[in-house]
Coordinates of C-alpha atoms and ligand atoms in Angstrom, one line a residue:
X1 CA 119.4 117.1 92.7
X2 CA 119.5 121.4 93.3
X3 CA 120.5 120.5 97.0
X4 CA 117.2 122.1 98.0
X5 CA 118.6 125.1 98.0
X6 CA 115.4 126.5 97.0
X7 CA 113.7 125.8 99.8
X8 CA 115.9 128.2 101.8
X9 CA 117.0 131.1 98.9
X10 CA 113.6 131.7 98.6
X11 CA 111.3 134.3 100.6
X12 CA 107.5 132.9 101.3
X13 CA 105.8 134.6 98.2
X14 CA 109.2 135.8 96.5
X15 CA 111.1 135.0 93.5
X16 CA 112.5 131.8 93.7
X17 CA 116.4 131.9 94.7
X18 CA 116.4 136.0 95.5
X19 CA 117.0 134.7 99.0
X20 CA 115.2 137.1 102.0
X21 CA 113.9 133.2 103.6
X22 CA 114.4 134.1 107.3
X23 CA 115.7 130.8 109.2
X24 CA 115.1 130.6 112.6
X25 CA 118.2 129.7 114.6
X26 CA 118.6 129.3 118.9
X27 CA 121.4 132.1 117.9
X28 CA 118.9 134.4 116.3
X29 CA 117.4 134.8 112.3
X30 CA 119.7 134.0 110.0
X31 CA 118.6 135.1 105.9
X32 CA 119.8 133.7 103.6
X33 CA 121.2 135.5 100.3
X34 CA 120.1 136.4 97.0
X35 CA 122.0 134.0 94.5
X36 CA 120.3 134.7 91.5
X37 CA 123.1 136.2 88.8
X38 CA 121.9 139.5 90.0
X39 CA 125.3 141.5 89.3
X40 CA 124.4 144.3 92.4
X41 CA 122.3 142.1 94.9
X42 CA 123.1 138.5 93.8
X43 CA 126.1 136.6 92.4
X44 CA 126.3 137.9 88.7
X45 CA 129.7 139.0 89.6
X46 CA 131.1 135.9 90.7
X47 CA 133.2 133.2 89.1
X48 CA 132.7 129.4 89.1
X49 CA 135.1 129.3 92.1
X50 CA 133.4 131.1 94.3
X51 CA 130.8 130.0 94.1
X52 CA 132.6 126.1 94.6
X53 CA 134.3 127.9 97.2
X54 CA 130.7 129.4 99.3
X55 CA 128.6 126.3 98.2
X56 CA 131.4 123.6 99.7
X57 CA 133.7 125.7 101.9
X58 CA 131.7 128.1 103.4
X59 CA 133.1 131.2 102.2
X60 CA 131.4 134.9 100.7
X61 CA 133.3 136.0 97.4
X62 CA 135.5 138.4 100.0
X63 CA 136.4 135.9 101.8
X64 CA 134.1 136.3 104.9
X65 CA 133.1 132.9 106.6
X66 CA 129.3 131.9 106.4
X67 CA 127.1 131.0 108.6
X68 CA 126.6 127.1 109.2
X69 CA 122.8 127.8 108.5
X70 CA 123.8 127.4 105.0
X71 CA 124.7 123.7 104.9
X72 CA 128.1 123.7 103.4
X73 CA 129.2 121.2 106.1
X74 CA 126.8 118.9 104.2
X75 CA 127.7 120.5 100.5
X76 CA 131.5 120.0 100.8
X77 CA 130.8 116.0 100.1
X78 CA 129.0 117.4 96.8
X79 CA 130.9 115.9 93.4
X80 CA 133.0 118.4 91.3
X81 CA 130.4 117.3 88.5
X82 CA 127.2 117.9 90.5
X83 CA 128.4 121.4 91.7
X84 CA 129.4 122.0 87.9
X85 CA 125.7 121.2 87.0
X86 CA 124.1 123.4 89.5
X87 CA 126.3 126.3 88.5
X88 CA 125.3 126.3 85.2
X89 CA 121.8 125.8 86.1
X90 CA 122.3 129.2 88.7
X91 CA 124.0 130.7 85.8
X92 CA 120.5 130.0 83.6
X93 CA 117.9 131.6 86.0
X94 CA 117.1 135.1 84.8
X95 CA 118.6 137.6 87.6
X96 CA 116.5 139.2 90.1
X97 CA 117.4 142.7 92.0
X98 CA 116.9 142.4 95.7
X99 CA 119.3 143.2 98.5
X100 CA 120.3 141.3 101.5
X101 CA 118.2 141.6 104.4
X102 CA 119.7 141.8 108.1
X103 CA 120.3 139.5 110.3
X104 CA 119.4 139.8 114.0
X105 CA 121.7 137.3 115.8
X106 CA 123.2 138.3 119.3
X107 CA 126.7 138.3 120.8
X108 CA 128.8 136.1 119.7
X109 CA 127.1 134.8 116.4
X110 CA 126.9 138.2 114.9
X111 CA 130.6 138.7 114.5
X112 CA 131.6 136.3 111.1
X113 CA 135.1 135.1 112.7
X114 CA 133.3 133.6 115.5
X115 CA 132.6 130.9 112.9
X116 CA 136.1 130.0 112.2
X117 CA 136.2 127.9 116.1
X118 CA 133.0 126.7 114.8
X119 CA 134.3 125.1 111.7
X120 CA 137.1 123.9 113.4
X121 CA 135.1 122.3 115.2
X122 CA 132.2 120.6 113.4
X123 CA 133.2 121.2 110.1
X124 CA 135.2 118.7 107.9
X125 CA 136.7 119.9 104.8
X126 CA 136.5 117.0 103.0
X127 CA 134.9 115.9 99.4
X128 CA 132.9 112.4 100.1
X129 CA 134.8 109.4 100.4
X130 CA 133.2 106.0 99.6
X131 CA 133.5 103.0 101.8
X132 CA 134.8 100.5 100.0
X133 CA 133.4 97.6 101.5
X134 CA 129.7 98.7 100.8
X135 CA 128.2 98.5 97.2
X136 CA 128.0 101.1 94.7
X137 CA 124.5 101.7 95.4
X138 CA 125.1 102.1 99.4
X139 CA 127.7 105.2 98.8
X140 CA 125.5 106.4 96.3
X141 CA 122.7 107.0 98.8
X142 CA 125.1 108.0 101.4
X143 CA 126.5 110.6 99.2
X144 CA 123.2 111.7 98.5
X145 CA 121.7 112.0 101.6
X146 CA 125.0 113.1 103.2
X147 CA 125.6 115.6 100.4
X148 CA 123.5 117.3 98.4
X149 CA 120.3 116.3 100.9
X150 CA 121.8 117.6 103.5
X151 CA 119.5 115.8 105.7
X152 CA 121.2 115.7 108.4
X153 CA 121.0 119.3 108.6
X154 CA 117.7 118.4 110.1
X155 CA 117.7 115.1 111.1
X156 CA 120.9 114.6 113.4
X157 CA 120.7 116.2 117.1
X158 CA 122.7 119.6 117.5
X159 CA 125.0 120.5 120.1
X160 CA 124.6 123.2 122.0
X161 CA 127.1 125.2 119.8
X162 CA 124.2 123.9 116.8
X163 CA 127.4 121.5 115.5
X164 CA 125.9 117.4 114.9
X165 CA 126.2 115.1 117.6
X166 CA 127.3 111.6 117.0
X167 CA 123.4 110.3 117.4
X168 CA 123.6 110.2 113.7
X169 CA 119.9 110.7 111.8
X170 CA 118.0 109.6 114.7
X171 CA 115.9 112.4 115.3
X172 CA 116.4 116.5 115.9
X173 CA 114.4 119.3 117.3
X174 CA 113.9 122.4 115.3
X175 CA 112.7 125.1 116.6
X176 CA 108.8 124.1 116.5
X177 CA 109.1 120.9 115.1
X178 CA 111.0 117.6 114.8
X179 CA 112.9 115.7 112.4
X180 CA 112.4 112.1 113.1
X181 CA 114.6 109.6 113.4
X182 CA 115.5 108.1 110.0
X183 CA 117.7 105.2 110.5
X184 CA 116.0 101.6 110.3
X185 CA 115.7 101.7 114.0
X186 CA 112.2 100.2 114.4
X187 CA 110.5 101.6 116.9
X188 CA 111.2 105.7 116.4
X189 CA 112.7 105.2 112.7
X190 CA 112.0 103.7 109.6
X191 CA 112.2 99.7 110.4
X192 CA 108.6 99.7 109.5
X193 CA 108.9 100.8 106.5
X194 CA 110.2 99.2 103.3
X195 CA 112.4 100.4 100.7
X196 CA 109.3 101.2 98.3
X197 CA 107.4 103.4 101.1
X198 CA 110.7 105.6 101.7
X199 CA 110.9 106.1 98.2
X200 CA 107.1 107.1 97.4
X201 CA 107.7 109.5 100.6
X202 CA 110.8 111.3 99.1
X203 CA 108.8 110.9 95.5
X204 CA 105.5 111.9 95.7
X205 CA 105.5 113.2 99.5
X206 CA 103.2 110.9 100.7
X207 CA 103.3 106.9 101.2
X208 CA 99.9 104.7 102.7
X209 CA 101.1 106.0 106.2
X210 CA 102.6 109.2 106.2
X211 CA 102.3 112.4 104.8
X212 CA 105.4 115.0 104.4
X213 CA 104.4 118.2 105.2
X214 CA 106.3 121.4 107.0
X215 CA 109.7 121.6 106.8
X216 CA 110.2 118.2 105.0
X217 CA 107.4 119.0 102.6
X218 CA 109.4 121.8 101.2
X219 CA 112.3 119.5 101.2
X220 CA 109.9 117.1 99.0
X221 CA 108.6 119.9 96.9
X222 CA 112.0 121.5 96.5
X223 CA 114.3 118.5 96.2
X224 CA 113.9 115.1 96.4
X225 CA 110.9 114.3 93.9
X226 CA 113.3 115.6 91.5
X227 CA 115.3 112.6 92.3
X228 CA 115.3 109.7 89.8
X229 CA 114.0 106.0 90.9
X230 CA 117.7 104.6 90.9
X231 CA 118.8 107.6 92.6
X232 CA 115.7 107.0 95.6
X233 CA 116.5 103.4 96.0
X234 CA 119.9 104.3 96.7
X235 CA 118.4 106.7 99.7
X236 CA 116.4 104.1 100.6
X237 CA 118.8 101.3 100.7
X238 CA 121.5 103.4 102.6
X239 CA 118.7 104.2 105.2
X240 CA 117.7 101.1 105.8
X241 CA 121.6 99.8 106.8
X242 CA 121.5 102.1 109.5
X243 CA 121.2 100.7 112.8
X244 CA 120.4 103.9 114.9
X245 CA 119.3 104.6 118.4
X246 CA 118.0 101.0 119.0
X247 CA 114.9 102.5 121.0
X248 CA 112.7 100.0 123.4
X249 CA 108.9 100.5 122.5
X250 CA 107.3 101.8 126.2
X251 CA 104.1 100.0 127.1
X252 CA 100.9 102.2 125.3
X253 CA 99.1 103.4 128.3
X254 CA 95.7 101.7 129.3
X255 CA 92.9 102.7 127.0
X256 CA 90.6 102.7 130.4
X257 CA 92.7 105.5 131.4
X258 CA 90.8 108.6 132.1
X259 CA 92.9 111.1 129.6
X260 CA 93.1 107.8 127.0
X261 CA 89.0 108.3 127.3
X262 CA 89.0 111.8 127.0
X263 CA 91.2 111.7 124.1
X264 CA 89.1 109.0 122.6
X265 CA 86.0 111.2 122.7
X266 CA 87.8 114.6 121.8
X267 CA 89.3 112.2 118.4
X268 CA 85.8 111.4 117.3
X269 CA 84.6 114.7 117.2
X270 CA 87.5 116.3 115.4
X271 CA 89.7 113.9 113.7
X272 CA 87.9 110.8 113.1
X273 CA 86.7 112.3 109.7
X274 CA 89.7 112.5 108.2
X275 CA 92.4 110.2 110.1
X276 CA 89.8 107.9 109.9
X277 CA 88.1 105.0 112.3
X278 CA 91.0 103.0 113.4
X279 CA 93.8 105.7 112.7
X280 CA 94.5 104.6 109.2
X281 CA 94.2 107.6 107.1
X282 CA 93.7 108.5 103.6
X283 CA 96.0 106.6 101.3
X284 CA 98.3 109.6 100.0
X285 CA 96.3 112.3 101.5
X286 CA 96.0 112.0 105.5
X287 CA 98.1 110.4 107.2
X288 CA 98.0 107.4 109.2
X289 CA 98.5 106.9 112.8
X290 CA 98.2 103.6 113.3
X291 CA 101.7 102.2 113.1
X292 CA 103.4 105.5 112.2
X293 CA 106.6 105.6 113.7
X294 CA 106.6 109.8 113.1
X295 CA 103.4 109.8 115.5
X296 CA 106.1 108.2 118.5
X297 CA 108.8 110.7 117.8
X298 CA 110.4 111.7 120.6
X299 CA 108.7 115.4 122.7
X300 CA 105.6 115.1 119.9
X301 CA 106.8 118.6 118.9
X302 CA 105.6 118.1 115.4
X303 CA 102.0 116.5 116.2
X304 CA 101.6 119.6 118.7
X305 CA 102.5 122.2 115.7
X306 CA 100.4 120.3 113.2
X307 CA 96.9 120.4 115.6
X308 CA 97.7 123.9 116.8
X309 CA 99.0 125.4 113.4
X310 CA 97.4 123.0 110.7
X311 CA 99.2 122.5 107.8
X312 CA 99.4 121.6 104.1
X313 CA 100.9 118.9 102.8
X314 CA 103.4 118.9 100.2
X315 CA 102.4 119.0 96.2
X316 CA 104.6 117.4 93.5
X317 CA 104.1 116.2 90.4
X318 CA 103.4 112.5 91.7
X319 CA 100.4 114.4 93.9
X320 CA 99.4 117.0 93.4
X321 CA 96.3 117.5 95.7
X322 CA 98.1 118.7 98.6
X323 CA 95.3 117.7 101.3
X324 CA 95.4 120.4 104.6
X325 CA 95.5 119.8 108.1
X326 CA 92.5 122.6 109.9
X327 CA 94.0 124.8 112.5
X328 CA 92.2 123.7 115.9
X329 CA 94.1 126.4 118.4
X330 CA 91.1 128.3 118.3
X331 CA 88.9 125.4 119.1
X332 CA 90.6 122.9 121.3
X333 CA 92.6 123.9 124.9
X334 CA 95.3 122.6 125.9
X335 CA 94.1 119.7 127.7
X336 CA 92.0 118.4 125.2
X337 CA 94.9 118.6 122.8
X338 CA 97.4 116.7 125.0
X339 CA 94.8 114.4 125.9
X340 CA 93.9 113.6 121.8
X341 CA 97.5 113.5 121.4
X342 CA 98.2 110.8 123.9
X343 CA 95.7 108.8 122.5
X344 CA 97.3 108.5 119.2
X345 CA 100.5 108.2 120.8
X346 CA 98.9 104.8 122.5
X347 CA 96.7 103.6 119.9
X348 CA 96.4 101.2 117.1
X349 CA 100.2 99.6 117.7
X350 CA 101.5 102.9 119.0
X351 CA 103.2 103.3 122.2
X352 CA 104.9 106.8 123.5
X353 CA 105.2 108.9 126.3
X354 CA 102.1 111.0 126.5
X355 CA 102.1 114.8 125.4
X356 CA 101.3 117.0 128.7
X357 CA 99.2 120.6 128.8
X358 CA 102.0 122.5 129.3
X359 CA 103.8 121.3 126.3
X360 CA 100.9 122.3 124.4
X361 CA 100.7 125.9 126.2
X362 CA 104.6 126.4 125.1
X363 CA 104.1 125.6 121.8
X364 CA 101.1 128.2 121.5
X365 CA 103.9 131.2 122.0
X366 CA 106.9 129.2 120.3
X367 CA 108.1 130.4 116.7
X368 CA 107.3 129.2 113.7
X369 CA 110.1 126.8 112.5
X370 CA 109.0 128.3 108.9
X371 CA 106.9 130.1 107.1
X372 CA 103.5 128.0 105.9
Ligands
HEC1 C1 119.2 125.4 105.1 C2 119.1 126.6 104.3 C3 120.0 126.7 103.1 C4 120.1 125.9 102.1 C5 119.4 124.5 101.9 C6 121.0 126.5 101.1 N1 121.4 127.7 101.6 FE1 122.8 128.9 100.7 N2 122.7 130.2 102.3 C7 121.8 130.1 103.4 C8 122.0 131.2 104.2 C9 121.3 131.4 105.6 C10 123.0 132.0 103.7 C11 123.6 133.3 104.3 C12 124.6 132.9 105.3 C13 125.4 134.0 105.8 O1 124.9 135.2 105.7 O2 126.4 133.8 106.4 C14 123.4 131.3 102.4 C15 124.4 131.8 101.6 C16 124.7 131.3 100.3 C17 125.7 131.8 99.4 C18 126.5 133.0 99.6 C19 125.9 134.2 99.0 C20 126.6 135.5 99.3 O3 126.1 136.5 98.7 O4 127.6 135.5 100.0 C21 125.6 131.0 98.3 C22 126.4 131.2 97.0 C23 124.7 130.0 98.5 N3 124.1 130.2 99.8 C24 124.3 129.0 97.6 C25 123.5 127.9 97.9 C26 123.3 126.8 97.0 C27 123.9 126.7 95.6 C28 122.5 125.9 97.6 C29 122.0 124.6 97.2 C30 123.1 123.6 96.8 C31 122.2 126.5 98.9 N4 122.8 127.7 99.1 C32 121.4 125.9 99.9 C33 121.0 129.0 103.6 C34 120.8 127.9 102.8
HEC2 C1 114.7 121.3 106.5 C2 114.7 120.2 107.4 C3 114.7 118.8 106.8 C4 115.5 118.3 105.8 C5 116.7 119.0 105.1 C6 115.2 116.9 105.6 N1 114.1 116.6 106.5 FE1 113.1 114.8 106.5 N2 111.8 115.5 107.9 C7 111.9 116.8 108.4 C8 110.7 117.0 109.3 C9 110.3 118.2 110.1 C10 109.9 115.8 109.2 C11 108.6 115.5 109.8 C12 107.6 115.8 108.7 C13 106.1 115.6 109.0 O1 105.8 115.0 110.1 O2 105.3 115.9 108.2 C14 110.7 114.9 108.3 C15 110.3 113.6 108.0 C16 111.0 112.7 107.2 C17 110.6 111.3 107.0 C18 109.4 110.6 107.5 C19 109.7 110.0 108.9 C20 108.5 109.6 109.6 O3 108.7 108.8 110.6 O4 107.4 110.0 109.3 C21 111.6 110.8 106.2 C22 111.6 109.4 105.6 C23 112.6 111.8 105.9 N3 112.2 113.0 106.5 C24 113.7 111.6 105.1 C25 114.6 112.7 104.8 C26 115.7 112.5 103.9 C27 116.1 111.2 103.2 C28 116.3 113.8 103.8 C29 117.5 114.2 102.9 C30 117.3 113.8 101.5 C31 115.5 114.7 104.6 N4 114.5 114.0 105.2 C32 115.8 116.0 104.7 C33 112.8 117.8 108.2 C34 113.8 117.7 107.2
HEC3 C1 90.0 118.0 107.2 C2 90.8 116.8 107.4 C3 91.6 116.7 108.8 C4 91.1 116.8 110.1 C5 89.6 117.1 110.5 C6 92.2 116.5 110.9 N1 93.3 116.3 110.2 FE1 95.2 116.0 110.9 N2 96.0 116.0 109.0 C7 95.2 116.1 107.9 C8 96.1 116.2 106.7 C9 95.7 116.3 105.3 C10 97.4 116.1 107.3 C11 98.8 116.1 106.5 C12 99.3 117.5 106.3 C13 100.0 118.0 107.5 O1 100.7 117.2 108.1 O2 99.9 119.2 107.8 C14 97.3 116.0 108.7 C15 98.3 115.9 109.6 C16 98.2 115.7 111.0 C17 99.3 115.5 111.9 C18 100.8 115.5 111.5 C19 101.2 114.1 111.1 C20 102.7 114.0 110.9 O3 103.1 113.1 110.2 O4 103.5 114.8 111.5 C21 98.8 115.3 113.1 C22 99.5 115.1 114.4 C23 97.4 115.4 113.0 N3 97.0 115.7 111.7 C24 96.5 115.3 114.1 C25 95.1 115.6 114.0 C26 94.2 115.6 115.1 C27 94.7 115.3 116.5 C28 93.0 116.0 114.6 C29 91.8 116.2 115.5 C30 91.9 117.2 116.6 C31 93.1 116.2 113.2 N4 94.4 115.9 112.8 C32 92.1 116.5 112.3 C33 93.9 116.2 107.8 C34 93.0 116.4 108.9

């Protein structure tokens, strides 16, 4: 798989890999860099080994550290062979002349060497090594997702340094937005899920429940439905052998209620059309709420986003249809859209802390976790 490195070397509209893809950081905006073989702007200068050496360890052709926002923390398990393959692939695209945009980060992040304490601490320099006791196909997905995915870029909780915690896949905030948790825990991950619905979600971005869209549709678009079957079942097994946060289901709030009724009503008028009577969506095209463990993730930041922003799901060659989410800021307040919120937090087998107005007002001013 390309590591998905389009998805982040390339600018909203712009040639793909000629970099100028702003991502959002606490620290500040981070771009990243051109790394088509441009000989001025990209890297039509460098050798093989730099670019093992930026790709795995981190490190510009002169040496400079990166920035973590480039996931070489996840790339250093990458295969000698795989990185091999992806060179020569860079080497292939036709070069593009851009230059490097700024970044805007404040005190300390701006100055490169401040990176050096952050490697030391969160960042181990070492190629992936398999666990013996486990099957072939179990460190195969492991080194997938742990590798070339990078998923837990996303998907592990940061630090307040923006270095992984030890709560291992099971679900992150990005600025806007959440990454769910993705372990087989059942009641905020994937225990509801087989092996054949995580692979149709990495494949064709969509499964009879969910719907990848955002962030993870670009990762879907980008990377993973370029995957192969064997490759996806390997994701899917290692996934599913993950334990994870071992969350306790809260009771759903009463549907007598008074906000469970005013959600009710403010769901019939504006969602029922698509998400459907009872929650169950559009097979490949809505998603589902009922039973839809992204719908109890942890803050709701990602429900919020999706009413207030809308949103498109993600296109591959599997589906191509790419159905869109309306944008109801304009035409739902805040307490309607915490109350319609709750409710499908608390409907149809779901139970999760309701989503206040005030969360709803933040996320009116927050930043876009990217560009749509
Ligand atoms: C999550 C976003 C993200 C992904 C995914 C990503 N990169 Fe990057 N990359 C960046 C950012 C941001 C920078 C610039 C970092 C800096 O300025 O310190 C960068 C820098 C680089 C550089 C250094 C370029 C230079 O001029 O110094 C190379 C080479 C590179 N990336 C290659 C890749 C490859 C190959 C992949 C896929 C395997 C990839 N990147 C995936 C964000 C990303
Ligand atoms: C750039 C950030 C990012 C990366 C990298 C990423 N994800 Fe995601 N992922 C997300 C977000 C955000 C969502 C929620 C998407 C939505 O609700 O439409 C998500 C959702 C998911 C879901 C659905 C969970 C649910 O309960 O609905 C699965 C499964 C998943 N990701 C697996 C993966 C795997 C496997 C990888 C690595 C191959 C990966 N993700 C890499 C951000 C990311
Ligand atoms: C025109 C059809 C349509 C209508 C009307 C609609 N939705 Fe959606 N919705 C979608 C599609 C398609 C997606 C998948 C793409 C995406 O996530 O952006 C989606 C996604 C979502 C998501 C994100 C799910 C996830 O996995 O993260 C939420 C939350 C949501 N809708 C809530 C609502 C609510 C609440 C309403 C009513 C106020 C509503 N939708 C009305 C089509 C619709």
């Amino acid at each position: 798989m390309q590591g998905d490195c389009a998805a982040c070397h390339t600018a909203p509209g712009g040639q793909a890999f000629a970099g100028g893809y702003g991502l959002q950081t606490p620290f500040g905006t981070i771009n990243s860099t051109n790394i088509t073989p441009d000989r001025e702007t990209g890297i039509g200068n460098w050798t093989e080994r730099d670019f093992f050496r930026a790709v795995r360890h981190g490190k510009r052709q002169d040496g400079a550290l990166l920035y973590p926002a480039m996931p070489y923390n996840a790339y250093v398990q990458m295969s000698d062979s795989d990185v091999h393959d992806l060179w020569a692939y860079m080497r292939s695209l036709a070069p593009v002349h851009q230059p490097a945009q700024p970044n805007t980060l404040g005190f300390p992040y701006n100055i490169r060497l401040a990176m050096l304490g952050w490697n030391l601490l969160f960042f181990k320099n070492q190629g992936y090594v398999p666990v013996v006791a486990q099957s072939a196909q179990w460190n195969r997905g492991r080194y997938l997702v742990e590798g070339a995915g990078h998923c837990a870029a996303c998907h592990t909780p940061k630090n307040a340094l923006g270095g992984d915690t030890g709560a291992y896949l099971q679900g992150a905030d990005l600025l806007g937005g959440h990454a769910p948790e993705i372990t087989n825990d059942h009641h905020l991950g994937l225990g509801s899920w087989s092996a054949e619905q995580i692979q149709s979600y990495l494949k064709v971005g969509s499964n009879d429940k969910a719907v990848a869209a955002g962030a993870m549709g670009e990762a879907v678009e980008h990377s993973t439905q370029h995957l192969n079957d064997a490759d996806l079942a390997d994701i899917a097994l290692y996934l599913k052998s993950l334990q994870g946060s071992g969350t306790q289901a809260p009771a759903a709030l009463s549907a007598k209620a008074p906000l469970m009724q005013r959600g009710a009503q403010v769901y019939e008028n504006n969602c029922m059309a698509c998400h459907n009577v009872h929650g169950e969506g559009i097979n490949g095209m809505v998603p589902a709420f009922a039973d839809n463990p992204g719908m109890r993730a942890t803050g709701g930041a990602n429900l919020i986003s999706a009413v207030l922003k809308g949103g498109r799901a993600a296109a591959t060659e599997g589906n191509i249809t790419a159905a869109g989410m309306p944008s109801f800021d304009w035409k739902l307040n805040d307490d309607d859209i915490a109350a319609v919120l709750t409710y499908v937090r608390n409907s149809w087998g779901n139970a999760a802390p309701g989503i206040t107005a005030a969360q709803v007002a933040k996320a009116r001013t927050a930043q876009p976790l990217a560009a749509e």
